[in-house]
Each structure stands twice: as structure tokens, then as C-alpha cells.
Coordinates of C-alpha atoms in Angstrom, one line a residue:
M1 CA 126.5 44.7 234.6
G2 CA 123.0 44.2 237.0
D3 CA 125.9 45.4 239.8
L4 CA 127.2 47.3 237.9
F5 CA 123.6 49.4 238.2
S6 CA 122.8 49.1 241.4
N7 CA 126.2 50.2 242.3
L8 CA 125.6 53.3 240.5
S9 CA 122.1 53.2 242.1
L10 CA 122.7 53.7 245.2
G11 CA 125.9 56.3 245.0
F12 CA 122.9 58.1 242.8
G13 CA 120.6 57.8 245.1
I14 CA 124.2 59.6 248.6
A15 CA 125.0 61.7 245.6
L16 CA 121.7 63.4 245.4
T17 CA 120.4 63.8 249.3
F18 CA 120.4 67.8 249.9
Q19 CA 123.3 68.0 251.3
N20 CA 125.6 66.1 248.5
L21 CA 124.5 68.0 246.1
G22 CA 125.2 71.4 247.5
L23 CA 128.7 70.1 248.9
A24 CA 129.5 69.3 245.4
F25 CA 128.5 72.3 243.9
L26 CA 130.3 74.9 246.5
G27 CA 133.1 72.2 245.4
C28 CA 132.4 71.9 241.7
L29 CA 132.8 76.6 242.4
V30 CA 135.0 76.3 244.7
G31 CA 137.1 74.5 242.1
T32 CA 136.5 77.1 239.1
L33 CA 136.8 79.8 241.1
I34 CA 141.4 79.0 241.9
G35 CA 141.7 77.0 238.6
V36 CA 140.5 80.5 237.3
L37 CA 143.0 82.7 239.8
P38 CA 146.5 81.2 238.0
G39 CA 148.9 81.1 241.0
V40 CA 146.5 78.9 243.9
G41 CA 146.7 75.6 242.7
P42 CA 144.0 72.7 243.8
I43 CA 146.4 71.2 246.0
A44 CA 146.9 74.3 248.0
T45 CA 142.6 75.2 247.6
I46 CA 142.7 71.3 248.5
A47 CA 145.3 71.5 251.7
M48 CA 143.1 74.9 253.6
L49 CA 140.4 72.9 253.2
L50 CA 141.3 70.4 254.9
P51 CA 139.5 72.1 258.7
I52 CA 136.8 72.6 256.8
T53 CA 135.8 69.1 256.8
F54 CA 136.4 68.2 260.7
G55 CA 132.5 68.3 261.0
L56 CA 131.5 67.0 257.5
D57 CA 130.0 63.9 257.5
P58 CA 133.5 60.6 255.6
T59 CA 131.6 61.3 252.3
G60 CA 130.1 65.0 252.1
A61 CA 133.9 66.0 252.9
L62 CA 135.4 64.0 250.0
I63 CA 132.7 64.2 247.3
M64 CA 133.9 68.5 248.0
L65 CA 137.3 67.6 247.9
A66 CA 136.8 66.6 244.2
G67 CA 135.0 68.9 243.2
I68 CA 137.8 70.7 244.1
Y69 CA 140.0 69.3 242.6
Y70 CA 137.6 68.7 238.9
G71 CA 136.6 71.9 239.1
A72 CA 139.8 73.4 239.2
Q73 CA 140.8 71.1 236.5
Y74 CA 137.6 74.1 234.2
G75 CA 138.9 77.0 235.9
G76 CA 141.8 76.8 234.4
S77 CA 140.9 76.0 230.6
T78 CA 139.5 79.7 231.7
T79 CA 141.9 81.9 232.3
A80 CA 144.5 79.7 229.4
I81 CA 142.0 81.0 227.5
L82 CA 141.2 84.6 228.4
V83 CA 144.3 85.3 230.1
N84 CA 147.6 82.6 228.2
I85 CA 148.5 81.7 232.1
P86 CA 148.1 77.9 232.5
G87 CA 145.5 78.7 236.0
E88 CA 146.1 74.4 236.3
A89 CA 150.2 72.7 234.8
T90 CA 147.5 70.9 232.6
S91 CA 146.5 74.2 231.5
V92 CA 149.0 74.9 229.7
V93 CA 148.5 73.1 226.5
T94 CA 145.0 74.3 226.1
A95 CA 147.2 77.7 226.3
L96 CA 148.8 77.4 222.7
D97 CA 145.3 77.0 220.6
G98 CA 142.7 78.9 222.9
H99 CA 144.8 82.4 223.3
Q100 CA 145.5 82.5 219.6
M101 CA 141.5 81.2 219.1
A102 CA 140.4 84.6 221.9
R103 CA 142.3 87.0 220.0
Q104 CA 140.6 86.0 216.8
G105 CA 137.2 87.2 218.9
R106 CA 136.4 83.2 219.3
A107 CA 136.3 83.3 223.0
G108 CA 133.2 81.9 224.0
V109 CA 133.4 78.5 221.1
A110 CA 136.9 77.7 222.6
L111 CA 135.3 78.0 226.0
G112 CA 132.7 76.2 225.3
I113 CA 134.1 73.5 223.3
A114 CA 136.4 72.7 226.7
A115 CA 133.4 72.5 228.8
I116 CA 131.8 70.8 226.4
G117 CA 134.8 68.0 226.3
S118 CA 135.0 68.3 229.4
F119 CA 131.9 67.0 230.2
F120 CA 131.6 63.9 227.7
A121 CA 135.1 63.1 228.5
G122 CA 134.0 62.7 232.9
T123 CA 131.0 61.1 231.9
V124 CA 133.2 58.1 230.7
A125 CA 135.5 58.5 233.3
T126 CA 132.6 58.3 235.8
V127 CA 131.5 55.0 233.8
V128 CA 135.0 53.8 234.0
I129 CA 135.7 54.1 237.0
A130 CA 132.5 52.4 237.5
A131 CA 133.1 49.7 236.5
L132 CA 136.9 48.7 237.2
G133 CA 136.1 50.0 241.0
A134 CA 135.4 46.2 240.9
P135 CA 137.7 43.9 239.5
L136 CA 139.9 46.1 240.9
T137 CA 138.7 45.9 244.6
R138 CA 138.7 42.1 244.3
L139 CA 142.1 42.1 243.0
A140 CA 143.6 43.7 245.8
L141 CA 142.0 41.7 248.3
V142 CA 144.9 39.0 247.1
F143 CA 147.2 41.3 247.9
G144 CA 149.1 40.4 250.9
P145 CA 151.4 43.0 253.2
T146 CA 154.8 41.5 251.6
E147 CA 152.6 43.2 247.0
Y148 CA 151.0 46.4 249.1
F149 CA 155.2 47.2 249.9
S150 CA 156.0 46.6 246.7
L151 CA 152.9 48.5 245.3
M152 CA 153.5 50.7 246.9
V153 CA 158.0 51.1 245.7
M154 CA 156.5 51.5 242.2
G155 CA 154.3 53.4 243.0
L156 CA 157.2 55.5 243.9
V157 CA 159.2 55.2 241.0
F158 CA 156.3 56.1 238.6
A159 CA 156.5 59.5 240.4
V160 CA 160.2 59.8 240.8
V161 CA 159.4 59.3 236.7
L162 CA 156.6 61.3 236.0
A163 CA 158.6 64.6 238.2
R164 CA 159.3 66.8 236.3
G165 CA 163.5 68.2 236.8
S166 CA 166.4 65.9 238.2
I167 CA 165.4 62.3 238.9
L168 CA 167.9 62.9 241.9
K169 CA 166.6 65.2 243.2
A170 CA 163.0 63.7 243.2
V171 CA 164.8 60.3 244.8
A172 CA 165.9 63.0 247.3
M173 CA 162.4 64.1 248.2
I174 CA 160.3 60.7 247.4
L175 CA 163.6 60.0 250.7
V176 CA 162.8 62.8 252.9
G177 CA 159.1 62.5 253.3
I178 CA 159.3 59.3 254.4
L179 CA 162.2 60.2 256.5
L180 CA 159.7 62.9 257.4
S181 CA 156.7 60.1 257.8
T182 CA 159.1 58.5 260.7
V183 CA 158.8 61.3 263.6
G184 CA 157.1 60.7 266.3
T185 CA 156.4 57.5 268.6
D186 CA 156.8 54.4 266.7
L187 CA 153.2 52.2 267.6
E188 CA 155.2 48.8 268.4
T189 CA 157.9 49.2 269.9
G190 CA 157.1 52.8 272.2
E191 CA 160.7 54.5 271.2
E192 CA 160.6 58.1 270.3
R193 CA 162.1 58.9 267.5
L194 CA 163.4 62.1 265.6
T195 CA 161.1 64.1 268.3
F196 CA 165.0 66.1 269.1
G197 CA 162.3 66.3 273.0
L198 CA 159.8 68.1 272.1
P199 CA 156.6 66.5 273.5
F200 CA 154.6 68.5 270.0
L201 CA 156.5 66.4 268.3
M202 CA 155.6 62.7 269.8
D203 CA 152.6 62.3 267.7
G204 CA 154.3 63.4 264.4
I205 CA 153.7 65.5 262.2
D206 CA 150.8 66.9 261.4
F207 CA 149.6 65.6 257.2
A208 CA 147.2 68.7 257.5
V209 CA 150.2 71.5 258.1
L210 CA 152.9 70.1 256.0
A211 CA 150.5 70.2 253.0
M212 CA 149.6 73.6 254.1
G213 CA 152.7 74.4 254.4
I214 CA 154.6 73.2 251.5
F215 CA 151.6 73.8 249.4
G216 CA 149.2 76.9 250.1
I217 CA 152.2 79.2 252.4
A218 CA 155.5 78.6 249.7
E219 CA 152.8 79.3 246.9
I220 CA 151.9 82.9 248.8
L221 CA 155.8 83.3 248.7
R222 CA 156.1 82.6 245.5
N223 CA 153.5 84.3 243.5
L224 CA 154.8 87.5 245.8
D225 CA 158.6 86.8 244.2
H226 CA 157.2 86.9 240.6
T227 CA 154.8 90.0 239.0
E228 CA 152.7 88.7 236.3
T229 CA 151.4 90.9 233.1
R230 CA 147.5 89.6 232.2
D231 CA 147.1 89.7 229.0
V232 CA 143.8 89.2 229.3
V233 CA 141.6 89.5 226.0
R234 CA 139.9 92.8 225.2
Q235 CA 137.9 91.3 222.2
T236 CA 134.1 90.4 222.7
I237 CA 133.5 86.3 224.3
G238 CA 131.7 85.4 221.5
R239 CA 128.8 82.5 220.8
L240 CA 129.5 79.9 223.1
L241 CA 127.9 77.2 221.6
P242 CA 130.1 76.1 218.8
N243 CA 128.0 75.4 215.2
K244 CA 128.7 72.0 213.3
D245 CA 132.0 73.4 211.7
D246 CA 133.6 73.4 214.8
F247 CA 131.6 70.1 216.5
R248 CA 132.4 68.4 213.1
Q249 CA 136.0 69.2 213.3
S250 CA 136.0 68.6 217.3
Y251 CA 134.4 65.8 217.9
K252 CA 137.5 62.1 217.0
P253 CA 140.0 64.8 219.2
V254 CA 137.8 64.8 222.4
L255 CA 137.5 61.3 221.5
R256 CA 140.5 60.7 220.9
G257 CA 141.5 62.8 224.8
T258 CA 139.3 61.0 226.2
F259 CA 140.9 58.0 225.3
I260 CA 144.3 58.9 226.2
G261 CA 143.7 60.9 229.6
A262 CA 142.0 58.6 231.0
A263 CA 145.0 55.6 229.4
L264 CA 146.9 57.4 231.6
G265 CA 144.9 59.0 234.7
I266 CA 144.6 55.1 235.9
L267 CA 149.3 55.1 236.3
P268 CA 150.9 55.8 239.0
G269 CA 152.7 59.3 239.2
N270 CA 151.2 61.9 238.4
G271 CA 149.9 60.4 234.5
A272 CA 147.0 62.6 234.9
V273 CA 149.5 65.6 233.9
L274 CA 150.0 63.5 230.3
G275 CA 147.3 62.7 229.0
P276 CA 147.1 66.6 227.4
F277 CA 150.8 66.8 226.0
A278 CA 149.3 63.8 224.2
A279 CA 146.6 64.6 223.7
Y280 CA 147.9 67.5 221.9
T281 CA 150.7 65.5 220.3
L282 CA 148.8 63.3 218.3
E283 CA 146.1 65.4 216.6
K284 CA 148.8 68.1 215.7
K285 CA 150.5 65.3 214.1
L286 CA 147.1 63.3 213.3
A287 CA 146.2 67.1 211.5
K288 CA 146.1 67.3 207.6
N289 CA 148.0 70.9 207.7
P290 CA 150.0 70.5 211.4
R291 CA 151.0 74.1 211.2
R292 CA 147.6 76.0 212.3
F293 CA 148.3 74.4 215.5
G294 CA 150.1 77.2 217.7
Q295 CA 146.9 79.2 215.7
G296 CA 144.1 78.9 217.0
A297 CA 143.2 75.2 215.9
I298 CA 140.5 73.8 218.4
E299 CA 141.2 70.2 218.4
G300 CA 144.4 71.4 220.0
V301 CA 141.4 72.8 222.5
A302 CA 139.5 70.6 221.8
G303 CA 141.7 67.0 222.1
P304 CA 143.5 68.6 225.3
E305 CA 141.3 69.6 227.6
S306 CA 138.5 66.4 227.0
A307 CA 142.1 64.6 228.2
N308 CA 142.6 66.7 231.2
N309 CA 139.8 65.9 232.6
A310 CA 139.9 62.0 231.8
G311 CA 143.0 61.5 234.2
A312 CA 141.8 63.5 236.9
Q313 CA 138.9 61.3 237.2
T314 CA 140.4 58.5 236.3
S315 CA 143.5 59.1 238.9
F316 CA 140.9 58.4 241.9
I317 CA 141.2 54.5 240.6
P318 CA 144.1 53.3 242.3
L319 CA 143.6 55.7 246.0
L320 CA 139.9 54.0 246.0
T321 CA 141.1 50.4 244.8
L322 CA 145.2 49.8 246.1
G323 CA 144.7 53.0 248.7
I324 CA 147.9 54.0 246.2
P325 CA 147.3 58.2 245.6
P326 CA 149.5 59.1 242.0
N327 CA 149.9 62.3 242.3
A328 CA 149.4 65.0 245.7
V329 CA 146.6 65.7 245.0
M330 CA 145.3 62.1 246.7
A331 CA 147.6 63.0 248.8
L332 CA 145.5 64.8 250.2
M333 CA 142.7 62.6 249.8
V334 CA 144.3 60.3 251.6
G335 CA 144.6 62.4 254.6
A336 CA 141.4 63.3 254.8
M337 CA 140.0 59.9 255.1
T338 CA 142.5 59.2 257.5
I339 CA 140.6 62.3 259.4
H340 CA 137.9 60.5 259.1
G341 CA 138.4 56.9 260.2
I342 CA 139.2 55.4 256.7
V343 CA 141.8 53.1 254.8
P344 CA 141.6 53.7 251.8
G345 CA 142.4 50.6 249.7
P346 CA 140.9 47.2 248.9
Q347 CA 138.7 47.6 252.1
V348 CA 136.6 50.7 251.6
M349 CA 134.2 49.2 249.1
T350 CA 132.9 46.6 250.8
R351 CA 132.9 48.4 255.0
N352 CA 132.7 51.2 253.2
P353 CA 130.0 51.1 250.1
D354 CA 128.0 54.7 250.7
L355 CA 131.3 56.1 250.4
F356 CA 132.6 54.5 247.5
W357 CA 129.3 54.3 245.1
G358 CA 128.4 57.7 246.1
M359 CA 131.5 59.7 245.3
I360 CA 131.6 58.8 242.1
A361 CA 128.3 58.7 241.0
S362 CA 129.1 62.8 242.2
M363 CA 132.1 63.1 240.5
W364 CA 129.1 62.8 236.8
V365 CA 126.5 65.4 239.4
G366 CA 129.4 67.8 239.3
N367 CA 130.3 67.0 235.5
L368 CA 127.1 69.0 234.8
M369 CA 127.0 71.4 237.5
L370 CA 130.5 72.2 236.2
L371 CA 128.9 72.8 232.8
I372 CA 126.1 74.8 233.6
I373 CA 128.6 76.8 236.3
N374 CA 130.9 77.6 234.3
L375 CA 129.4 78.7 231.0
P376 CA 127.1 81.8 232.1
M377 CA 129.5 82.5 235.0
I378 CA 132.5 83.6 232.2
G379 CA 131.5 87.6 232.8
M380 CA 132.7 87.6 236.0
W381 CA 135.4 85.5 236.2
V382 CA 136.7 87.4 233.1
R383 CA 136.3 90.8 236.0
L384 CA 137.8 88.1 238.8
L385 CA 141.2 88.2 236.1
K386 CA 141.6 91.2 237.0
V387 CA 142.1 91.1 241.2
P388 CA 145.7 92.1 241.4
Y389 CA 147.7 88.8 243.4
H390 CA 148.6 91.6 246.3
L391 CA 144.4 92.3 247.0
L392 CA 144.1 88.1 247.7
F393 CA 146.8 86.7 249.7
P394 CA 146.5 87.8 252.7
A395 CA 143.1 86.7 253.1
I396 CA 144.1 83.2 252.1
L397 CA 147.5 83.9 255.4
M398 CA 144.5 84.8 257.3
F399 CA 142.4 82.3 256.6
C400 CA 145.0 79.1 256.2
C401 CA 146.2 80.4 259.6
I402 CA 142.4 80.4 261.1
G403 CA 142.4 77.5 259.5
I404 CA 145.2 75.0 261.2
Y405 CA 144.8 76.6 263.8
S406 CA 141.4 75.4 264.1
I407 CA 142.3 71.6 263.7
N408 CA 143.7 71.1 267.2
S409 CA 144.6 74.8 268.6
L410 CA 147.5 74.6 268.9
P411 CA 150.4 77.7 268.3
T412 CA 152.9 75.1 267.5
D413 CA 151.6 74.6 264.5
V414 CA 150.6 77.9 263.4
M415 CA 154.7 78.1 263.7
F416 CA 155.3 74.4 262.4
I417 CA 153.2 76.4 258.9
G418 CA 155.0 78.8 258.7
L419 CA 158.3 76.7 258.3
F420 CA 157.4 75.0 256.2
G421 CA 155.9 77.3 253.7
L422 CA 159.2 78.5 253.6
V423 CA 161.3 74.9 253.1
G424 CA 158.7 74.9 250.1
Y425 CA 160.0 77.8 248.9
M426 CA 163.5 77.1 249.1
L427 CA 163.4 73.6 247.3
I428 CA 160.7 75.5 244.3
K429 CA 164.2 78.4 243.9
F430 CA 166.8 75.3 244.5
G431 CA 164.4 73.2 241.3
F432 CA 163.0 70.9 244.1
E433 CA 159.2 69.3 243.3
P434 CA 157.2 69.3 247.0
A435 CA 154.9 66.8 245.1
P436 CA 156.7 63.5 245.4
M437 CA 158.0 64.5 249.3
L438 CA 154.0 64.4 250.3
L439 CA 153.4 61.0 248.9
G440 CA 156.3 60.0 250.1
F441 CA 155.2 61.1 254.2
V442 CA 152.2 59.4 253.0
L443 CA 153.3 56.1 251.5
G444 CA 155.7 56.1 254.2
K445 CA 153.9 55.1 256.8
L446 CA 152.1 53.1 255.4
M447 CA 155.7 51.1 254.0
E448 CA 157.0 50.7 256.8
E449 CA 153.2 49.0 258.7
N450 CA 153.2 46.3 255.6
L451 CA 157.5 46.7 255.7
R452 CA 157.2 45.2 259.1
R453 CA 153.9 43.3 258.7
A454 CA 156.0 40.9 255.7
L455 CA 159.2 40.4 257.6
I456 CA 157.3 39.0 260.5
I457 CA 155.5 36.9 259.2
S458 CA 158.4 35.5 256.5
R459 CA 159.9 35.7 259.8
G460 CA 162.8 38.9 259.6
S461 CA 163.4 36.7 255.8
L462 CA 164.1 39.5 253.0
E463 CA 163.7 37.2 249.8
T464 CA 159.6 36.8 250.8
F465 CA 159.2 39.8 248.5
I466 CA 161.1 37.7 244.8
E467 CA 159.2 34.6 246.0
R468 CA 155.2 35.7 246.2
P469 CA 155.2 36.3 242.2
I470 CA 153.1 39.3 242.7
S471 CA 155.5 41.3 244.6
A472 CA 157.8 39.9 242.6
G473 CA 156.5 41.1 239.5
L474 CA 156.0 44.8 241.0
L475 CA 159.9 44.8 241.4
V476 CA 160.4 44.0 238.4
V477 CA 158.4 46.8 237.2
A478 CA 159.6 49.8 239.5
L479 CA 163.3 48.2 238.7
I480 CA 162.7 48.1 234.8
L481 CA 160.5 52.2 234.5
L482 CA 163.6 53.1 236.9
V483 CA 166.3 51.9 234.2
L484 CA 164.7 53.7 231.3
A485 CA 164.1 56.8 232.8
L486 CA 168.1 56.6 233.4
L487 CA 168.5 56.4 230.1
P488 CA 169.8 59.0 228.3
S489 CA 167.6 59.1 224.7
I490 CA 164.6 58.3 226.8
R491 CA 165.6 61.4 230.1
K492 CA 166.1 64.2 227.1
G493 CA 162.5 63.3 225.8
R494 CA 160.9 63.0 229.4
D495 CA 162.6 67.0 230.2
E496 CA 161.0 67.6 226.4
V497 CA 157.5 67.0 227.6
F498 CA 158.4 69.2 230.8
T499 CA 159.5 72.3 229.6
E500 CA 157.1 72.7 226.3

């Protein structure tokens, strides 16, 4: 316990420096902004902003990117409540009751309880990360290349199980991602792989180029494809602070939502997305009158919003302790860490304690900032929601091109983001989810490296993966998950969760 407090005090000392406070505020503000604007999303924004982080120190860069991620969760709830368009996938459930409350003239109360629930959940999640960080890192240090390879296989299986739509399509996307990660010069043999004799492919595909194309440019094309009608609430926002009765109805859903979100967020493969759905289902089952849900029940906002924010933050646990990104945003974080020369994994805590604890402390600071940013600025967000998308996209596109060119000063990078943008758009059109591909791309290099090391140590014997107990256990879990996901009854239930 003493270690925990001393580590947190070290973290707050770093997070509260003038520069890091400014970067956290900037991240939270940008995150809220893109959460509020439907059709941009944190993945596309972080991909676009990666080039800006090049000039920052690693701790400041990751503090800002983390702020964008959990800021987008807050912003997404604002759009869901006021416009009935979830700014974020995780805000789908919030829209069900939040928008009905807004139509009844209780938009302020819905926004207030969403912000308070999110702040409480964020505070608890910060403590959970700090408490689990050290023991998980100690556990991870006993991992060798064999265990790491099996852990990554399990992480990718989780990504398949939790991806939307067809399991076969999710597997195909992961395999394409792994294949793309092998492009370039083999570091051990010096042989060129899949470069087709093109000199600019000798160093492989740049992570920022792939991420910005597949998410940034593809998202712009997708949004231009369909014009949305925005049902912005005409009623007054009303008071923001919930009254005693609202608190009495909400405090238990907030506690339950925080617990569910924190637990699911730790799962590799985007378990955080399931948090709000699980919290909403639980509240509906526990309610004396379930018919109130969908008609403006405050519990339907409090529970899912708390789960949403808790899950968004605890998803940093597998990233910071094991170096395994549980979702596409965390894969971008791995990319940002690699760009700054930091190897994600258990060594981060011992080699970069300032970064590890500074980032954890900044999450609590960021949550406090979001409470201050969001509630007084509701009027501004409402006005911003009325800006048509066709006026926004040229600026976003220009920003993407300038940002990607500034990394390597290569015109081919600008052409590549256009190509990957087109590919990403086509994938979405044909029902393929691009997020597993990014996970496959990030983990592909690490998997190949650990597979080679494990085989060198075992002198080419594949039996090493089942002889070592931890490795065998992880592979068994992965196999069970895959078999369960393929069972017709579970597959039907899984599809219903994502299409609700």
C-alpha cells in the first residue's frame, strides 16, 4: 500500500507539471470535440494527431492521446443525449433513455448524471490501474517469448470473438493485418519481403500511414456517403445538477456500471465496448418497472455511462503491463510508444516509471478537467452540432495530408493514405470491420519476433508452446473462446448485442 501511494505521488508530480497539464487539457478538449461531432471518432483523430506528438516528450504525448480517448467517451454521450446520434459506438445505449429525457426537458439532468457517473467511474478505474499495475507487471516479467506469443494469440482470438458481424471476416482482417506487418526488409536475414521491388516499401508500411488511411480518410468517405438528419433537441437544457431523487435513483447504477466496465475493460479484444450494453441489460433486469427503460429512465444513462468510462480507462491495463493492445485505440497507443522508442510491455514500469505513473495520474486529472470542460460548455456544443459535415471534411482532409507529409516528407505517404482510405471504405461497405486489421498489424511484428525467439530457444520444436504451462493455458483459453464463439446459440446472442 505504501508503494502504491509513493508511486501515485510520483505520478501526480509529473502529471501536474505545467506542460503536462496543458497537454491533458488539450487532449480532453479535442476528445470532447470529436466525441460531440458525429462521424469523426477517437481512432481517426488519434491517427491524424500522431504526427503532432513527434515533437513532444513521450510522457506528454501519451497523456494527450489518452485524454483524447476518454474525452471522446464524454463527448459521445453529449451527442447521444442531445441529438440521438451516438458520437461513439459505446454511446449507443445512452441514446435510448438520454434522448428521451432531453425531449422531456431534462437534458441538463441527463448530461449532469452522465458527467458525474463518468467522473466517479474514472476515479475508481484510476485506482484499479494503479493497484493492478505492479502485480501484473511482476507476473509479466516471468513471461518468456513462448508465453508472449501465446498471449498475443489469445488477444487476437478475443478480438475475433468481440468484433461485430461475421467471425470469418474478423479472422480474415486479422490475417491481412499480420500479412501487412511482414512487408519490408527482414531484420534477421536482410531479405526483402512483399516489397515488389519498390524502394519506399523496403522499411515496411508506416504505422501512422496505415492508421490514418484506414480510419481517418475512410471515415471521411463513409460520412460523405450518407447525409444524416440531426434531431437537435429544441427544448431548454434545464438545470445540470441532479436533485436528491435523481441521485437516489442513480447511485446504485453508477456503482454497478463502474464495476462492470472496469472488469470488462481489462479483457483483450475490446471488452470495453460490451460494458455499457452489459450495464444497461443489468439495470433493466433489476428495475421494478422495466417498461420505464427507453422512456427516459435516469438509470439507463447512469449505469452505461459509468461502465463506458471505467472500461475506457481499464483498457490501458493490458497495454501498460503486458504490451498487448486490447482495441484499435490502444493499438494506436502502441504505435505512438514505438515511434518514441518505448517498447510496450512489463519493462515500461521499471524502465520508464515517470511515463507509467505520470500517465495513470493524468487520467484522474483529465477526468476532473472533463467535468469542468463539459458542463459549463453545453451551449457551445449544441451550437457546434448544427455545423453541417460538408463544411468540416475539407479541413479534416487537409490536416491529414499535412500531418502525414510532416513525418517523413514523402509524397508516397500522402498517396498511401489515399489508397488505404479507399481500401478502408470498401471494407466497411462489404461488412468488414477494420479495427481487427490494425490489431493484427501491430501484434504481427511482435508475434513474429517472439515466435522466432521461442523456436531458437527450443531448437525448432513447436512442442515448446504446449510444454510450458502458462503458454499451454493461454492457448487452451484461446481455443475454448473460438469454439464457444462458433456455437450457433452464442453467435446469435453475440450478433443481437451488436445490432441492438
